[in-house]
Amino acid sequence: MTTSGVVVSSLVETVFTVLVFSLIPLVLYMNGGERKTIKGFLRSVGIYKCPKSQRRQAVLVLLSTSVVAFATTSAVLISGNSGRHLGETRNFTTLTFCIYLLFHGLRTGISEEILFRGFVGKKLIRWLGFVKGNILQALVFGLVHLPLMGPTATTADRVAKLSTACLLGYAFGYVMERKCDGSIMPAIIGHGLYNIVASLLLGVVHYFIY
């Protein structure tokens, strides 16, 4: 695929995914009793600045969690127990691969944080309290990632994917609720960067091992 083709297709997919993942919280927000505004909807899902005093702690939590998640996934690859493959990215040039990763990070970071933390997480935490609600949203987040792995994934892949997704999901919810006054902005940035960096590094590891 050409560079322009990757840009267009990735942009369309990113916009479409964000809109779809925002649809449920948007519809429920519109059916609520309060006055409806775009600003009100964004506020309801946590799209506003994290308090400056808490940003350093949020970064430390997300960074340490990301290192653990990446190490877990890498261990499965290095041990030879992975069925992962590079899939559609094999035929990319360096430039198109970087573009693909950039949009992948944007797409997953924005859409998944709006739905899983900004909507599901906030609702569950409000209903069940922070600990139970955050654990449950993290488990839901982990489970929905399993079907996306494809038929070549091994048991080790699936266990690693579930455990790392749950760990990251809990960390994103913790940062949102305990460090950022309900803001999902650090989680969006952290989630997107993790997916970009981890995909790149795991691709390198996969290349040298397989």
PDB file of C-alpha atoms in Angstrom:
ATOM      1  CA  MET A   1       0.000   0.000   0.000  1.00  0.00           C
ATOM      2  CA  THR A   2       1.232   3.499  -0.814  1.00  0.00           C
ATOM      3  CA  THR A   3       2.005   6.083   1.870  1.00  0.00           C
ATOM      4  CA  SER A   4      -1.023   8.184   0.940  1.00  0.00           C
ATOM      5  CA  GLY A   5      -3.193   5.066   0.983  1.00  0.00           C
ATOM      6  CA  VAL A   6      -2.022   4.169   4.491  1.00  0.00           C
ATOM      7  CA  VAL A   7      -2.679   7.723   5.699  1.00  0.00           C
ATOM      8  CA  VAL A   8      -6.192   7.852   4.255  1.00  0.00           C
ATOM      9  CA  SER A   9      -7.242   4.369   5.338  1.00  0.00           C
ATOM     10  CA  SER A  10      -5.749   4.810   8.819  1.00  0.00           C
ATOM     11  CA  LEU A  11      -7.391   8.215   9.251  1.00  0.00           C
ATOM     12  CA  VAL A  12     -10.792   6.913   8.161  1.00  0.00           C
ATOM     13  CA  GLU A  13     -10.498   3.886  10.433  1.00  0.00           C
ATOM     14  CA  THR A  14      -9.429   6.066  13.378  1.00  0.00           C
ATOM     15  CA  VAL A  15     -12.293   8.542  12.987  1.00  0.00           C
ATOM     16  CA  PHE A  16     -14.833   5.743  12.468  1.00  0.00           C
ATOM     17  CA  THR A  17     -13.620   3.787  15.512  1.00  0.00           C
ATOM     18  CA  VAL A  18     -13.654   6.824  17.803  1.00  0.00           C
ATOM     19  CA  LEU A  19     -17.193   7.692  16.668  1.00  0.00           C
ATOM     20  CA  VAL A  20     -18.450   4.136  17.189  1.00  0.00           C
ATOM     21  CA  PHE A  21     -16.876   3.805  20.644  1.00  0.00           C
ATOM     22  CA  SER A  22     -18.316   7.198  21.626  1.00  0.00           C
ATOM     23  CA  LEU A  23     -21.815   6.348  20.422  1.00  0.00           C
ATOM     24  CA  ILE A  24     -23.068   4.484  23.508  1.00  0.00           C
ATOM     25  CA  PRO A  25     -21.961   7.093  26.077  1.00  0.00           C
ATOM     26  CA  LEU A  26     -23.191   9.877  23.773  1.00  0.00           C
ATOM     27  CA  VAL A  27     -26.656   8.343  23.329  1.00  0.00           C
ATOM     28  CA  LEU A  28     -27.058   7.772  27.064  1.00  0.00           C
ATOM     29  CA  TYR A  29     -25.823  11.278  27.804  1.00  0.00           C
ATOM     30  CA  MET A  30     -28.321  12.751  25.362  1.00  0.00           C
ATOM     31  CA  ASN A  31     -31.129  10.813  27.065  1.00  0.00           C
ATOM     32  CA  GLY A  32     -30.241  12.207  30.490  1.00  0.00           C
ATOM     33  CA  GLY A  33     -32.109  14.983  32.226  1.00  0.00           C
ATOM     34  CA  GLU A  34     -29.508  17.737  32.246  1.00  0.00           C
ATOM     35  CA  ARG A  35     -28.963  20.373  29.586  1.00  0.00           C
ATOM     36  CA  LYS A  36     -27.069  18.859  26.642  1.00  0.00           C
ATOM     37  CA  THR A  37     -23.869  20.403  25.311  1.00  0.00           C
ATOM     38  CA  ILE A  38     -20.766  19.071  23.616  1.00  0.00           C
ATOM     39  CA  LYS A  39     -18.705  20.414  26.500  1.00  0.00           C
ATOM     40  CA  GLY A  40     -20.982  18.613  28.939  1.00  0.00           C
ATOM     41  CA  PHE A  41     -20.548  15.311  27.091  1.00  0.00           C
ATOM     42  CA  LEU A  42     -16.764  15.648  26.972  1.00  0.00           C
ATOM     43  CA  ARG A  43     -16.773  16.447  30.678  1.00  0.00           C
ATOM     44  CA  SER A  44     -18.970  13.424  31.416  1.00  0.00           C
ATOM     45  CA  VAL A  45     -16.440  11.017  29.864  1.00  0.00           C
ATOM     46  CA  GLY A  46     -13.421  12.725  31.408  1.00  0.00           C
ATOM     47  CA  ILE A  47     -11.999  14.710  28.498  1.00  0.00           C
ATOM     48  CA  TYR A  48     -10.498  17.595  30.434  1.00  0.00           C
ATOM     49  CA  LYS A  49      -7.108  18.423  31.927  1.00  0.00           C
ATOM     50  CA  CYS A  50      -5.651  16.413  34.790  1.00  0.00           C
ATOM     51  CA  PRO A  51      -4.693  18.620  37.777  1.00  0.00           C
ATOM     52  CA  LYS A  52      -1.095  19.717  37.279  1.00  0.00           C
ATOM     53  CA  SER A  53      -0.076  18.665  40.787  1.00  0.00           C
ATOM     54  CA  GLN A  54      -0.988  15.042  40.040  1.00  0.00           C
ATOM     55  CA  ARG A  55       0.559  14.633  36.607  1.00  0.00           C
ATOM     56  CA  ARG A  56       3.966  13.409  37.771  1.00  0.00           C
ATOM     57  CA  GLN A  57       2.422  10.662  39.884  1.00  0.00           C
ATOM     58  CA  ALA A  58       0.134   9.687  37.016  1.00  0.00           C
ATOM     59  CA  VAL A  59       3.120   9.382  34.677  1.00  0.00           C
ATOM     60  CA  LEU A  60       5.020   7.210  37.177  1.00  0.00           C
ATOM     61  CA  VAL A  61       2.072   4.843  37.617  1.00  0.00           C
ATOM     62  CA  LEU A  62       1.506   4.488  33.873  1.00  0.00           C
ATOM     63  CA  LEU A  63       5.209   4.127  33.079  1.00  0.00           C
ATOM     64  CA  SER A  64       5.856   1.433  35.678  1.00  0.00           C
ATOM     65  CA  THR A  65       2.735  -0.500  34.658  1.00  0.00           C
ATOM     66  CA  SER A  66       3.677  -0.284  30.985  1.00  0.00           C
ATOM     67  CA  VAL A  67       7.152  -1.677  31.687  1.00  0.00           C
ATOM     68  CA  VAL A  68       5.658  -4.677  33.488  1.00  0.00           C
ATOM     69  CA  ALA A  69       3.139  -5.271  30.685  1.00  0.00           C
ATOM     70  CA  PHE A  70       5.795  -5.056  27.980  1.00  0.00           C
ATOM     71  CA  ALA A  71       8.155  -7.362  29.885  1.00  0.00           C
ATOM     72  CA  THR A  72       5.384  -9.948  30.245  1.00  0.00           C
ATOM     73  CA  THR A  73       4.561  -9.959  26.537  1.00  0.00           C
ATOM     74  CA  SER A  74       8.235  -9.982  25.557  1.00  0.00           C
ATOM     75  CA  ALA A  75       8.900 -12.971  27.820  1.00  0.00           C
ATOM     76  CA  VAL A  76       6.319 -15.027  25.896  1.00  0.00           C
ATOM     77  CA  LEU A  77       7.922 -14.077  22.586  1.00  0.00           C
ATOM     78  CA  ILE A  78      11.483 -14.758  23.736  1.00  0.00           C
ATOM     79  CA  SER A  79      10.522 -18.096  25.281  1.00  0.00           C
ATOM     80  CA  GLY A  80       9.288 -19.311  21.883  1.00  0.00           C
ATOM     81  CA  ASN A  81       5.748 -19.933  23.160  1.00  0.00           C
ATOM     82  CA  SER A  82       4.086 -17.257  21.046  1.00  0.00           C
ATOM     83  CA  GLY A  83       1.999 -17.688  17.940  1.00  0.00           C
ATOM     84  CA  ARG A  84       2.135 -13.979  17.124  1.00  0.00           C
ATOM     85  CA  HIS A  85       2.893 -12.861  13.586  1.00  0.00           C
ATOM     86  CA  LEU A  86       3.467  -9.478  11.973  1.00  0.00           C
ATOM     87  CA  GLY A  87       0.404  -9.834   9.757  1.00  0.00           C
ATOM     88  CA  GLU A  88      -0.421  -6.969   7.400  1.00  0.00           C
ATOM     89  CA  THR A  89       2.593  -4.907   8.490  1.00  0.00           C
ATOM     90  CA  ARG A  90       5.064  -7.245   6.781  1.00  0.00           C
ATOM     91  CA  ASN A  91       4.712  -5.428   3.465  1.00  0.00           C
ATOM     92  CA  PHE A  92       4.957  -1.926   4.923  1.00  0.00           C
ATOM     93  CA  THR A  93       7.899   0.348   4.327  1.00  0.00           C
ATOM     94  CA  THR A  94       9.501   2.009   7.349  1.00  0.00           C
ATOM     95  CA  LEU A  95       7.483   5.178   6.723  1.00  0.00           C
ATOM     96  CA  THR A  96       4.121   3.469   6.243  1.00  0.00           C
ATOM     97  CA  PHE A  97       4.771   1.268   9.291  1.00  0.00           C
ATOM     98  CA  CYS A  98       5.401   4.371  11.435  1.00  0.00           C
ATOM     99  CA  ILE A  99       2.229   6.003  10.082  1.00  0.00           C
ATOM    100  CA  TYR A 100       0.279   2.828  10.787  1.00  0.00           C
ATOM    101  CA  LEU A 101       1.578   2.726  14.368  1.00  0.00           C
ATOM    102  CA  LEU A 102       0.798   6.402  14.949  1.00  0.00           C
ATOM    103  CA  PHE A 103      -2.826   6.017  13.904  1.00  0.00           C
ATOM    104  CA  HIS A 104      -3.064   2.710  15.779  1.00  0.00           C
ATOM    105  CA  GLY A 105      -2.032   4.498  18.972  1.00  0.00           C
ATOM    106  CA  LEU A 106      -4.441   7.375  18.387  1.00  0.00           C
ATOM    107  CA  ARG A 107      -7.317   5.065  17.508  1.00  0.00           C
ATOM    108  CA  THR A 108      -7.005   2.715  20.450  1.00  0.00           C
ATOM    109  CA  GLY A 109      -5.970   5.353  22.980  1.00  0.00           C
ATOM    110  CA  ILE A 110      -8.882   7.678  22.305  1.00  0.00           C
ATOM    111  CA  SER A 111     -11.678   5.223  21.530  1.00  0.00           C
ATOM    112  CA  GLU A 112     -10.955   2.623  24.202  1.00  0.00           C
ATOM    113  CA  GLU A 113     -10.420   5.172  26.955  1.00  0.00           C
ATOM    114  CA  ILE A 114     -13.664   6.963  26.147  1.00  0.00           C
ATOM    115  CA  LEU A 115     -15.620   3.703  26.297  1.00  0.00           C
ATOM    116  CA  PHE A 116     -13.852   1.643  28.955  1.00  0.00           C
ATOM    117  CA  ARG A 117     -12.713   4.317  31.404  1.00  0.00           C
ATOM    118  CA  GLY A 118     -14.798   7.369  30.531  1.00  0.00           C
ATOM    119  CA  PHE A 119     -18.040   5.400  30.384  1.00  0.00           C
ATOM    120  CA  VAL A 120     -17.847   1.821  31.711  1.00  0.00           C
ATOM    121  CA  GLY A 121     -15.263   2.573  34.409  1.00  0.00           C
ATOM    122  CA  LYS A 122     -16.999   5.673  35.719  1.00  0.00           C
ATOM    123  CA  LYS A 123     -20.368   3.903  35.852  1.00  0.00           C
ATOM    124  CA  LEU A 124     -19.026   0.814  37.647  1.00  0.00           C
ATOM    125  CA  ILE A 125     -17.002   2.861  40.138  1.00  0.00           C
ATOM    126  CA  ARG A 126     -20.067   4.983  40.896  1.00  0.00           C
ATOM    127  CA  TRP A 127     -22.224   1.878  41.429  1.00  0.00           C
ATOM    128  CA  LEU A 128     -19.765  -0.462  43.191  1.00  0.00           C
ATOM    129  CA  GLY A 129     -17.129   1.810  44.705  1.00  0.00           C
ATOM    130  CA  PHE A 130     -13.607   2.337  43.435  1.00  0.00           C
ATOM    131  CA  VAL A 131     -11.957  -1.024  44.175  1.00  0.00           C
ATOM    132  CA  LYS A 132     -14.722  -3.340  42.916  1.00  0.00           C
ATOM    133  CA  GLY A 133     -15.694  -1.049  40.063  1.00  0.00           C
ATOM    134  CA  ASN A 134     -12.159  -0.580  38.809  1.00  0.00           C
ATOM    135  CA  ILE A 135     -11.345  -4.286  39.031  1.00  0.00           C
ATOM    136  CA  LEU A 136     -14.491  -5.145  37.081  1.00  0.00           C
ATOM    137  CA  GLN A 137     -13.870  -2.593  34.316  1.00  0.00           C
ATOM    138  CA  ALA A 138     -10.276  -3.828  34.009  1.00  0.00           C
ATOM    139  CA  LEU A 139     -11.508  -7.421  33.688  1.00  0.00           C
ATOM    140  CA  VAL A 140     -14.023  -6.421  31.011  1.00  0.00           C
ATOM    141  CA  PHE A 141     -11.265  -4.538  29.197  1.00  0.00           C
ATOM    142  CA  GLY A 142      -9.008  -7.592  29.316  1.00  0.00           C
ATOM    143  CA  LEU A 143     -11.661 -10.055  28.161  1.00  0.00           C
ATOM    144  CA  VAL A 144     -12.705  -8.071  25.091  1.00  0.00           C
ATOM    145  CA  HIS A 145      -9.110  -8.183  23.839  1.00  0.00           C
ATOM    146  CA  LEU A 146      -8.942 -11.975  23.711  1.00  0.00           C
ATOM    147  CA  PRO A 147     -11.069 -12.498  20.551  1.00  0.00           C
ATOM    148  CA  LEU A 148      -8.899  -9.941  18.713  1.00  0.00           C
ATOM    149  CA  MET A 149      -5.770 -12.093  18.910  1.00  0.00           C
ATOM    150  CA  GLY A 150      -6.653 -14.378  16.011  1.00  0.00           C
ATOM    151  CA  PRO A 151      -6.395 -18.135  15.504  1.00  0.00           C
ATOM    152  CA  THR A 152      -2.585 -18.320  15.690  1.00  0.00           C
ATOM    153  CA  ALA A 153      -2.446 -17.091  19.297  1.00  0.00           C
ATOM    154  CA  THR A 154      -1.198 -19.679  21.782  1.00  0.00           C
ATOM    155  CA  THR A 155      -2.443 -20.225  25.318  1.00  0.00           C
ATOM    156  CA  ALA A 156       0.607 -18.327  26.558  1.00  0.00           C
ATOM    157  CA  ASP A 157      -0.300 -15.417  24.255  1.00  0.00           C
ATOM    158  CA  ARG A 158      -3.839 -15.333  25.579  1.00  0.00           C
ATOM    159  CA  VAL A 159      -2.804 -15.508  29.226  1.00  0.00           C
ATOM    160  CA  ALA A 160      -0.250 -12.736  28.692  1.00  0.00           C
ATOM    161  CA  LYS A 161      -2.762 -10.607  26.768  1.00  0.00           C
ATOM    162  CA  LEU A 162      -5.457 -11.005  29.405  1.00  0.00           C
ATOM    163  CA  SER A 163      -3.141 -10.293  32.318  1.00  0.00           C
ATOM    164  CA  THR A 164      -1.445  -7.278  30.710  1.00  0.00           C
ATOM    165  CA  ALA A 165      -4.717  -5.773  29.450  1.00  0.00           C
ATOM    166  CA  CYS A 166      -6.268  -6.159  32.905  1.00  0.00           C
ATOM    167  CA  LEU A 167      -3.184  -4.647  34.538  1.00  0.00           C
ATOM    168  CA  LEU A 168      -3.133  -1.688  32.173  1.00  0.00           C
ATOM    169  CA  GLY A 169      -6.903  -1.262  32.427  1.00  0.00           C
ATOM    170  CA  TYR A 170      -6.702  -1.125  36.214  1.00  0.00           C
ATOM    171  CA  ALA A 171      -3.826   1.372  36.052  1.00  0.00           C
ATOM    172  CA  PHE A 172      -5.710   3.602  33.609  1.00  0.00           C
ATOM    173  CA  GLY A 173      -8.751   3.541  35.885  1.00  0.00           C
ATOM    174  CA  TYR A 174      -6.630   4.185  38.970  1.00  0.00           C
ATOM    175  CA  VAL A 175      -4.953   7.192  37.380  1.00  0.00           C
ATOM    176  CA  MET A 176      -8.313   8.518  36.180  1.00  0.00           C
ATOM    177  CA  GLU A 177     -10.066   8.206  39.515  1.00  0.00           C
ATOM    178  CA  ARG A 178      -7.347   8.567  42.123  1.00  0.00           C
ATOM    179  CA  LYS A 179      -4.806  10.872  40.482  1.00  0.00           C
ATOM    180  CA  CYS A 180      -6.603  12.970  37.868  1.00  0.00           C
ATOM    181  CA  ASP A 181      -9.985  13.909  39.320  1.00  0.00           C
ATOM    182  CA  GLY A 182     -11.839  11.841  36.715  1.00  0.00           C
ATOM    183  CA  SER A 183      -9.824  13.008  33.709  1.00  0.00           C
ATOM    184  CA  ILE A 184      -8.999  10.344  31.118  1.00  0.00           C
ATOM    185  CA  MET A 185      -6.466  12.513  29.264  1.00  0.00           C
ATOM    186  CA  PRO A 186      -3.360  10.911  30.874  1.00  0.00           C
ATOM    187  CA  ALA A 187      -4.837   7.470  30.171  1.00  0.00           C
ATOM    188  CA  ILE A 188      -5.476   8.392  26.526  1.00  0.00           C
ATOM    189  CA  ILE A 189      -1.888   9.565  26.109  1.00  0.00           C
ATOM    190  CA  GLY A 190      -0.419   6.658  28.077  1.00  0.00           C
ATOM    191  CA  HIS A 191      -2.560   4.072  26.288  1.00  0.00           C
ATOM    192  CA  GLY A 192      -1.713   5.435  22.853  1.00  0.00           C
ATOM    193  CA  LEU A 193       2.010   5.690  23.557  1.00  0.00           C
ATOM    194  CA  TYR A 194       2.110   2.193  25.038  1.00  0.00           C
ATOM    195  CA  ASN A 195       0.479   0.687  21.961  1.00  0.00           C
ATOM    196  CA  ILE A 196       2.833   2.540  19.620  1.00  0.00           C
ATOM    197  CA  VAL A 197       6.061   1.828  21.520  1.00  0.00           C
ATOM    198  CA  ALA A 198       5.182  -1.734  22.513  1.00  0.00           C
ATOM    199  CA  SER A 199       4.100  -2.644  18.969  1.00  0.00           C
ATOM    200  CA  LEU A 200       7.336  -1.231  17.575  1.00  0.00           C
ATOM    201  CA  LEU A 201       9.592  -2.950  20.114  1.00  0.00           C
ATOM    202  CA  LEU A 202       7.721  -6.253  19.926  1.00  0.00           C
ATOM    203  CA  GLY A 203       8.026  -6.106  16.135  1.00  0.00           C
ATOM    204  CA  VAL A 204      11.800  -5.751  16.532  1.00  0.00           C
ATOM    205  CA  VAL A 205      11.933  -8.618  19.028  1.00  0.00           C
ATOM    206  CA  HIS A 206       9.798 -10.780  16.731  1.00  0.00           C
ATOM    207  CA  TYR A 207      12.014  -9.973  13.740  1.00  0.00           C
ATOM    208  CA  PHE A 208      15.222 -11.093  15.444  1.00  0.00           C
ATOM    209  CA  ILE A 209      13.730 -14.196  17.051  1.00  0.00           C
ATOM    210  CA  TYR A 210      11.586 -15.510  14.194  1.00  0.00           C
TER     211      TYR A 210
END
